[in-house]
Coordinates of C-alpha atoms and ligand atoms in Angstrom, one line a residue:
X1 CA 12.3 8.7 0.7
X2 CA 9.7 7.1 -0.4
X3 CA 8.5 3.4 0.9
X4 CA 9.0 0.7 -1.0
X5 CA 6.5 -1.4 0.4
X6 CA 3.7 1.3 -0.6
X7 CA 3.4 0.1 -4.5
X8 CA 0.4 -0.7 -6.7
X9 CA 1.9 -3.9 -9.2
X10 CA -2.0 -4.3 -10.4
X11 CA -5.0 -3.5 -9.7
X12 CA -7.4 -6.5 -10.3
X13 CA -10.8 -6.1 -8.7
X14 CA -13.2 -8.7 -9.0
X15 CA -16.0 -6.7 -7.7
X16 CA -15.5 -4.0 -11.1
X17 CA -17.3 -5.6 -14.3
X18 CA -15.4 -5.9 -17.9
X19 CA -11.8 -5.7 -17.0
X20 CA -9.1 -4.5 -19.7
X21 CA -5.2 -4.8 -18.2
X22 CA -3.2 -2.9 -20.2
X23 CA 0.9 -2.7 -20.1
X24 CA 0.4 0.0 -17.3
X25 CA -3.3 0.4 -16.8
X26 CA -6.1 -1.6 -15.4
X27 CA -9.4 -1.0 -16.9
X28 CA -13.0 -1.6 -16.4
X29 CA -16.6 -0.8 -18.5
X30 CA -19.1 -0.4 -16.2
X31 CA -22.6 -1.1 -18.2
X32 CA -23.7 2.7 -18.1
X33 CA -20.9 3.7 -20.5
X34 CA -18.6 4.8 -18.5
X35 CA -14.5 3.6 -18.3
X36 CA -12.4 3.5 -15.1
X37 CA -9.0 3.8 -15.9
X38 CA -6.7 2.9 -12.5
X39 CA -3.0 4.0 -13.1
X40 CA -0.5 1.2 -11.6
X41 CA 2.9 1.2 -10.8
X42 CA 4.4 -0.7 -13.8
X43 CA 6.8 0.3 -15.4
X44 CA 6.6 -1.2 -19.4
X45 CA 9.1 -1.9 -21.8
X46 CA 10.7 -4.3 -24.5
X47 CA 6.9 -5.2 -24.2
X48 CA 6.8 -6.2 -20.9
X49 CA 6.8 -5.6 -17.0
X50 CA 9.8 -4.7 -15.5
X51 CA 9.2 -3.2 -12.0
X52 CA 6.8 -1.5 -10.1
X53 CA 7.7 2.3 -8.7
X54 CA 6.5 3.6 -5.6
X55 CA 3.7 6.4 -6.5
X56 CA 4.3 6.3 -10.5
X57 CA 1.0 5.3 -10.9
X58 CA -0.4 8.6 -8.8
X59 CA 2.2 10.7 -10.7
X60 CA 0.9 9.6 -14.0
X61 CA -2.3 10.6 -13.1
X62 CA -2.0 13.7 -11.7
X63 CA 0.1 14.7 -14.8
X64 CA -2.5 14.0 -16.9
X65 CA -4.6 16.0 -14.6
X66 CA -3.0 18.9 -14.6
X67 CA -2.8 19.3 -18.5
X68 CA -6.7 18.2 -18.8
X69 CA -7.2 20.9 -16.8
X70 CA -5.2 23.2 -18.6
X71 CA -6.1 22.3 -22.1
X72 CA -9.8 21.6 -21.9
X73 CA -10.6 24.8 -23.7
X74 CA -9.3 23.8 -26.7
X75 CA -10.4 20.2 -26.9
X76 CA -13.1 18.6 -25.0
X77 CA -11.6 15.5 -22.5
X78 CA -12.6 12.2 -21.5
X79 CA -12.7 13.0 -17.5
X80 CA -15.6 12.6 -15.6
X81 CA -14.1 12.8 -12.3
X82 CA -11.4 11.4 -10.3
X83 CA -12.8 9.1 -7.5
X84 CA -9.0 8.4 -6.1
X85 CA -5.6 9.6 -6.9
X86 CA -4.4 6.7 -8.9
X87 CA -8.1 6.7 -11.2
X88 CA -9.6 8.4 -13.8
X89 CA -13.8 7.9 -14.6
X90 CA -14.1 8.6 -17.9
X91 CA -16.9 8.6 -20.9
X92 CA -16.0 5.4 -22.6
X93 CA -15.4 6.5 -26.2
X94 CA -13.9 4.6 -29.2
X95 CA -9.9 4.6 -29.7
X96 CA -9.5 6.0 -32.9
X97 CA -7.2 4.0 -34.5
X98 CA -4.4 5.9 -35.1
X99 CA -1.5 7.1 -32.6
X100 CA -1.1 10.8 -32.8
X101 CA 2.3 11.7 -32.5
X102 CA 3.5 15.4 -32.4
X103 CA 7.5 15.9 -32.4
X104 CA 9.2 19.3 -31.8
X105 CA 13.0 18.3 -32.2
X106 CA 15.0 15.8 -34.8
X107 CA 14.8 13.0 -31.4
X108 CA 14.3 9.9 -29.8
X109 CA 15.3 6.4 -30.6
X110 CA 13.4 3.9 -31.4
X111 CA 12.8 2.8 -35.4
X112 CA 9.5 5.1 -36.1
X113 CA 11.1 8.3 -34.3
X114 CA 12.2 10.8 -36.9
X115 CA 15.6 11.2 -35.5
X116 CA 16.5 7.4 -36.4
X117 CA 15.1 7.6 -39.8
X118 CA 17.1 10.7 -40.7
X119 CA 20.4 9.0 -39.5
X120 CA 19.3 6.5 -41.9
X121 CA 19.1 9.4 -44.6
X122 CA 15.7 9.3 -44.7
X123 CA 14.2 12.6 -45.7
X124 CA 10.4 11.9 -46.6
X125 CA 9.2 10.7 -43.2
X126 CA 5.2 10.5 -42.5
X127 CA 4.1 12.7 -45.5
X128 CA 6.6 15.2 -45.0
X129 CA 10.4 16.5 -45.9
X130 CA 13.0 17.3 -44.0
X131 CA 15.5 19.5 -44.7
X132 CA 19.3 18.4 -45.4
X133 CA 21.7 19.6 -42.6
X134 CA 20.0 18.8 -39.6
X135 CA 21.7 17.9 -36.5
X136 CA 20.4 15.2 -33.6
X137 CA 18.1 16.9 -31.4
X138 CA 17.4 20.0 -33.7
X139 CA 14.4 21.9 -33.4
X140 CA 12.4 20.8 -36.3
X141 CA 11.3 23.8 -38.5
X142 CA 7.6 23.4 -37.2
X143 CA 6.0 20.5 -34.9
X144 CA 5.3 17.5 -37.2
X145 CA 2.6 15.2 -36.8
X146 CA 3.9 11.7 -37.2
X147 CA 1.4 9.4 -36.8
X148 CA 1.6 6.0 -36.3
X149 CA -0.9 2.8 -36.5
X150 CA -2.6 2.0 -33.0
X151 CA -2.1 -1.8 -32.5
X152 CA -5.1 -2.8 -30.3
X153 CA -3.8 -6.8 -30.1
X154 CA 0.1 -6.2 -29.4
X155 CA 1.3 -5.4 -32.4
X156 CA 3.5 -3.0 -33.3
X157 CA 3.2 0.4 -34.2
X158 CA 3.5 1.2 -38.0
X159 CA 4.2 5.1 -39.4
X160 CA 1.6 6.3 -41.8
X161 CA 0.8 9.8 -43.7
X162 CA -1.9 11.4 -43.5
X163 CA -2.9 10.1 -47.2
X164 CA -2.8 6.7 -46.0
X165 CA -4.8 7.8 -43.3
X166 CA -7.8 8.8 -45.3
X167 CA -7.2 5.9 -48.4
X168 CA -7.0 3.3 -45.9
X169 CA -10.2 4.7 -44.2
X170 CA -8.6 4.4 -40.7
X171 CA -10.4 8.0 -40.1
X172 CA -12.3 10.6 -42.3
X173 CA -10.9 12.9 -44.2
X174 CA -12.9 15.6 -41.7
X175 CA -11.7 13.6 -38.6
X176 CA -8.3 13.6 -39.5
X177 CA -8.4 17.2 -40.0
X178 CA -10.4 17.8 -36.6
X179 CA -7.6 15.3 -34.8
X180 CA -4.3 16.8 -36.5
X181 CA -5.5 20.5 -35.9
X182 CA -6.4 19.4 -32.0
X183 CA -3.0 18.2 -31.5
X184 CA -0.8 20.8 -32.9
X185 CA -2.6 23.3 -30.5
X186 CA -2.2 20.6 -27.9
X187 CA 1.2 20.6 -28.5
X188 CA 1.6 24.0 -28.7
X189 CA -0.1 24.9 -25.6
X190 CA 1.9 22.2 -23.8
X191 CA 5.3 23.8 -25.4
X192 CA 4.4 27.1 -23.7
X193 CA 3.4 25.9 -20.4
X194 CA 6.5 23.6 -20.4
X195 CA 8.6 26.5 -21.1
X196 CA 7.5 28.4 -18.3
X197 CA 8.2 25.9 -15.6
X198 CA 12.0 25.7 -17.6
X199 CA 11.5 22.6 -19.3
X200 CA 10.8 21.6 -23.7
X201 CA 8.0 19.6 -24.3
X202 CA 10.0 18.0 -26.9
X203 CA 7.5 15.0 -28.4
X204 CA 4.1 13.6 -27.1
X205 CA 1.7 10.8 -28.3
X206 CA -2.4 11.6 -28.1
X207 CA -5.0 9.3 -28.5
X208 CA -8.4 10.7 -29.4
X209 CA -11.5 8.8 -29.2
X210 CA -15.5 8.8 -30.6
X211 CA -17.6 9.4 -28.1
X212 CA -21.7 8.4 -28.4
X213 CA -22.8 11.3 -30.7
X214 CA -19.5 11.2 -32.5
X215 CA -17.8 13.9 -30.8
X216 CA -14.0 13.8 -30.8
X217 CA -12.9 13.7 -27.3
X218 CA -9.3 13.3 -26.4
X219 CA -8.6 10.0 -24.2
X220 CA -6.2 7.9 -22.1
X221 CA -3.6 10.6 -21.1
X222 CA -1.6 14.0 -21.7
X223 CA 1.5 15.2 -21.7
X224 CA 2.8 12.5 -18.9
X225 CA 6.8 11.2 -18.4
X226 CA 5.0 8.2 -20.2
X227 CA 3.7 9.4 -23.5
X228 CA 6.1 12.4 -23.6
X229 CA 9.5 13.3 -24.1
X230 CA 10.8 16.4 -21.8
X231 CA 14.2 18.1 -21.5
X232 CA 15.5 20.6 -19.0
X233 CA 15.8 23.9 -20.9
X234 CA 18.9 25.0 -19.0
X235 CA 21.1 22.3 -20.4
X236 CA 19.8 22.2 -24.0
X237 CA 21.8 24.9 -25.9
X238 CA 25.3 23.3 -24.1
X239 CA 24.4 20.0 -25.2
X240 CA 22.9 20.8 -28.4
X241 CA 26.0 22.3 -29.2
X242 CA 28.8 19.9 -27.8
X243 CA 26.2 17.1 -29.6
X244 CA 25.1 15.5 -26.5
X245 CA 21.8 13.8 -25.2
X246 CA 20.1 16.8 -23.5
X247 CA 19.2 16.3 -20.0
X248 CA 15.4 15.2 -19.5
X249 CA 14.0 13.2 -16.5
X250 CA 16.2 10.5 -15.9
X251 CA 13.5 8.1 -15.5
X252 CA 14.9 4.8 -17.9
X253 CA 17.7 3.8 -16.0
X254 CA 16.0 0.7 -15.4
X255 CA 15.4 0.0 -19.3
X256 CA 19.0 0.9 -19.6
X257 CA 20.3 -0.9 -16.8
X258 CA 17.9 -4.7 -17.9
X259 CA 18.9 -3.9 -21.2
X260 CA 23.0 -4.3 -21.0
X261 CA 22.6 -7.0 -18.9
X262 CA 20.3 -9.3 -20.8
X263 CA 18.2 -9.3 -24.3
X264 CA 15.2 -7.9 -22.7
X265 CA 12.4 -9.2 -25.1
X266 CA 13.5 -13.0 -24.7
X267 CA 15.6 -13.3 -21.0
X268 CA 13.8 -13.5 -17.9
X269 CA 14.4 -10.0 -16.3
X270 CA 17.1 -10.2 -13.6
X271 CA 16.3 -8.9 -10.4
X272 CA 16.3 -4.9 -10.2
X273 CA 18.0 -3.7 -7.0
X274 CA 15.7 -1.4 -4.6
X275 CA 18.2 1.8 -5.4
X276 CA 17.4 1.9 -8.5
X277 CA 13.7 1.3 -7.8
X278 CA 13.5 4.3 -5.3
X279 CA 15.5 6.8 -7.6
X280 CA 12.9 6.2 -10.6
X281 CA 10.3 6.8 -7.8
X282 CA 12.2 9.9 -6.9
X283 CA 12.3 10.9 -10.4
X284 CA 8.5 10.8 -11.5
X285 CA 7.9 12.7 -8.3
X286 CA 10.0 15.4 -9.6
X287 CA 9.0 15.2 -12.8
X288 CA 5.4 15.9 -11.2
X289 CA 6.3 18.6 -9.5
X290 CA 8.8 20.5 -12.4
X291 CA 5.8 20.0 -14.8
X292 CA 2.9 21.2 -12.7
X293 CA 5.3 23.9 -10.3
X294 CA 3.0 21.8 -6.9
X295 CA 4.6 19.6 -4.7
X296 CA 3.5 16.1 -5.2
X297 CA 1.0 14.7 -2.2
X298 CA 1.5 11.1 -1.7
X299 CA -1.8 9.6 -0.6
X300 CA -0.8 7.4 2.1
X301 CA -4.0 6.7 3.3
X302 CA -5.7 3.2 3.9
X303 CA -3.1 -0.4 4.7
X304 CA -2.1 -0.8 1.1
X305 CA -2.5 1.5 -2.6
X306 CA -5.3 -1.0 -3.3
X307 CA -6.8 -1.3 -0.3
X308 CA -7.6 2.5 -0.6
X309 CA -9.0 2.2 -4.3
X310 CA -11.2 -0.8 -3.8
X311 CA -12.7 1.4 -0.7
X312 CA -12.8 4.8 -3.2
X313 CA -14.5 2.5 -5.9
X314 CA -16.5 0.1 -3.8
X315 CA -19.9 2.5 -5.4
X316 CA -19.0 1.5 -8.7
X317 CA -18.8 -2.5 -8.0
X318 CA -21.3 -4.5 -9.3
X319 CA -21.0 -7.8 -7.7
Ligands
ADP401 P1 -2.4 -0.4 -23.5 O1 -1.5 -1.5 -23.1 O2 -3.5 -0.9 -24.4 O3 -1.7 0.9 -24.0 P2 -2.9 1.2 -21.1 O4 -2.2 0.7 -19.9 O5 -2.5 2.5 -21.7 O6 -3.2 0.1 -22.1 O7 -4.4 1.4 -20.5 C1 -5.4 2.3 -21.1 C2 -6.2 1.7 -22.2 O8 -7.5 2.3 -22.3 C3 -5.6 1.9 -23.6 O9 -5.8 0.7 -24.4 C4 -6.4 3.1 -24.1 O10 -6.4 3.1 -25.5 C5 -7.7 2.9 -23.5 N1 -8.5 4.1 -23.3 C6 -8.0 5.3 -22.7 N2 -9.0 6.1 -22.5 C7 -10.2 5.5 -23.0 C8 -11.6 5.9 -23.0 N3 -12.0 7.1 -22.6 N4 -12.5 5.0 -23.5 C9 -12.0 3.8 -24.0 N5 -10.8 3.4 -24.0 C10 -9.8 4.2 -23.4
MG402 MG1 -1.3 2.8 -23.5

């Protein structure tokens, strides 16, 4: 069960130079060119904060962990080391600015995922054609890359083709190539694993950065319940069939749950009970442990989560 109490809303540390809080990540440059990226609890959506769950922010990065591990070999990482459970230290690189998406299936729901466009009877999609006939959550023919435009200031996220990609000079024609070819045998190697441990990787989103000599590194994270789509393999074929939602990770019930009782991008966000706060928690802890087949270790060491990562980072402050 795990303890409520024990939860990481932010993690704002005066001592750490250059801070960057993202929607679930709190940032910092330090001047030699390295990033520290500390996972927190948040949970995002409708563009904002709606909770914060008990160890999502270790989850998240031992996820991404586990698959930079297991994927280094085919494209070179961000990682430098992991000075706590919650942090990354990475090479600082620059974003490129566009989101790679990979999909596997006809899925998802919001307006840029291919599954709403083709309910919409839309059959050229991101530079490429569907076929007539499909059904919701298909198997696509072949993984498509859809990518979208990164929105650095809040924005949102726009689809583009790879045409545009190159016209609009958002990346090299030779970049784009390097970054698309890395991601389908991202994907790919992600697909297999997944399948092995009895789950689809059905969708993911990379972000690959520049590094100093211009090396293409990929960044931020892989493969996690927060920039990927999974389903449990045993109930696909059933639901496929009888034309329901597969089973995945049940990990939105809060989005679902603020979302019917209020219009989450304008409402303040009603209180969310602790049930539902501790089942999510449960839920990335499973997730964890489906993905990587290793139980998940809470660290429950030091008085709070950020008393713990202040003392882990306390060599990297500056002031
Ligand atoms: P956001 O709200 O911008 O998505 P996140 O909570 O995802 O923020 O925090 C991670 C931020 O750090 C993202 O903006 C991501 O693009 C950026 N990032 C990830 N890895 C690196 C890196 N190695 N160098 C520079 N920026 C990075
Ligand atoms: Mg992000």
């Amino acid at each position: 069960m795990p303890d409520l109490s024990r939860v990481l809303p932010e993690a704002h540390i005066p001592e750490l130079p250059d801070p960057y809080y993202g929607k679930v990540r709190d940032c910092y440059d330090l001047p030699d060119g390295r990033r520290l990226l500390i996972s927190s609890d948040r949970i995002s959506a409708f563009d904002r904060i709606l909770a914060a769950i008990p160890f999502k922010g270790q989850v998240l990065t031992q996820t991404a962990r586990f698959w930079f591990d297991a994927t280094s070999d085919i494209c070179p990482n961000h990682v430098l080391s992991y000075p706590d459970p919650n942090v990354v230290l990475a090479r600082r690189v620059t974003i490129l600015p566009v989101e790679v998406v990979v999909r596997g299936y006809l899925a998802g729901t919001t307006g840029t995922s291919v599954l709403t466009l083709y309910k919409q009877g839309v059959r050229e999609m991101y530079g490429h054609r569907l076929p007539d006939g499909l059904r919701d959550n298909e198997v696509l023919p072949a993984p498509l890359i859809t990518p979208t435009s990164k929105a650095f200031d809040g924005g949102h996220d726009e689809p583009l083709t790879e045409a545009e990609i190159v016209a609009q000079g958002l990346l090299t024609r030779a970049q784009w190539d390097e970054v698309s070819a890395k991601a389908l045998a991202l994907f790919a190697r992600g697909q297999a694993m997944a399948a092995e441990r009895g789950l689809i990787l059905v969708d993911t989103k990379y972000e690959f950065g520049l590094d100093e000599e211009g090396r293409i590194l990929i960044a931020d994270e892989i493969h996690t319940p927060d920039s990927s789509r999974y389903w449990i393999a045993s109930g696909y074929e059933e639901a496929f069939r009888t034309g329901q939602r597969p089973p995945s990770f049940d990990k939105d019930v809060i989005r679902a749950w603020v979302a019917a009782r209020c219009d989450p991008y304008r409402d303040p966000i009603p209180e969310i009970p602790d049930e539902m706060i501790r089942r999510t928690s449960e839920v990335y802890i499973e997730a964890f442990e489906t993905i990587t087949g290793r139980p998940f270790e809470p660290d429950l060491s030091g008085a709070t989560p950020l008393e713990r990562i202040r003392a882990n980072l306390a060599p990297h402050f500056t002031r």
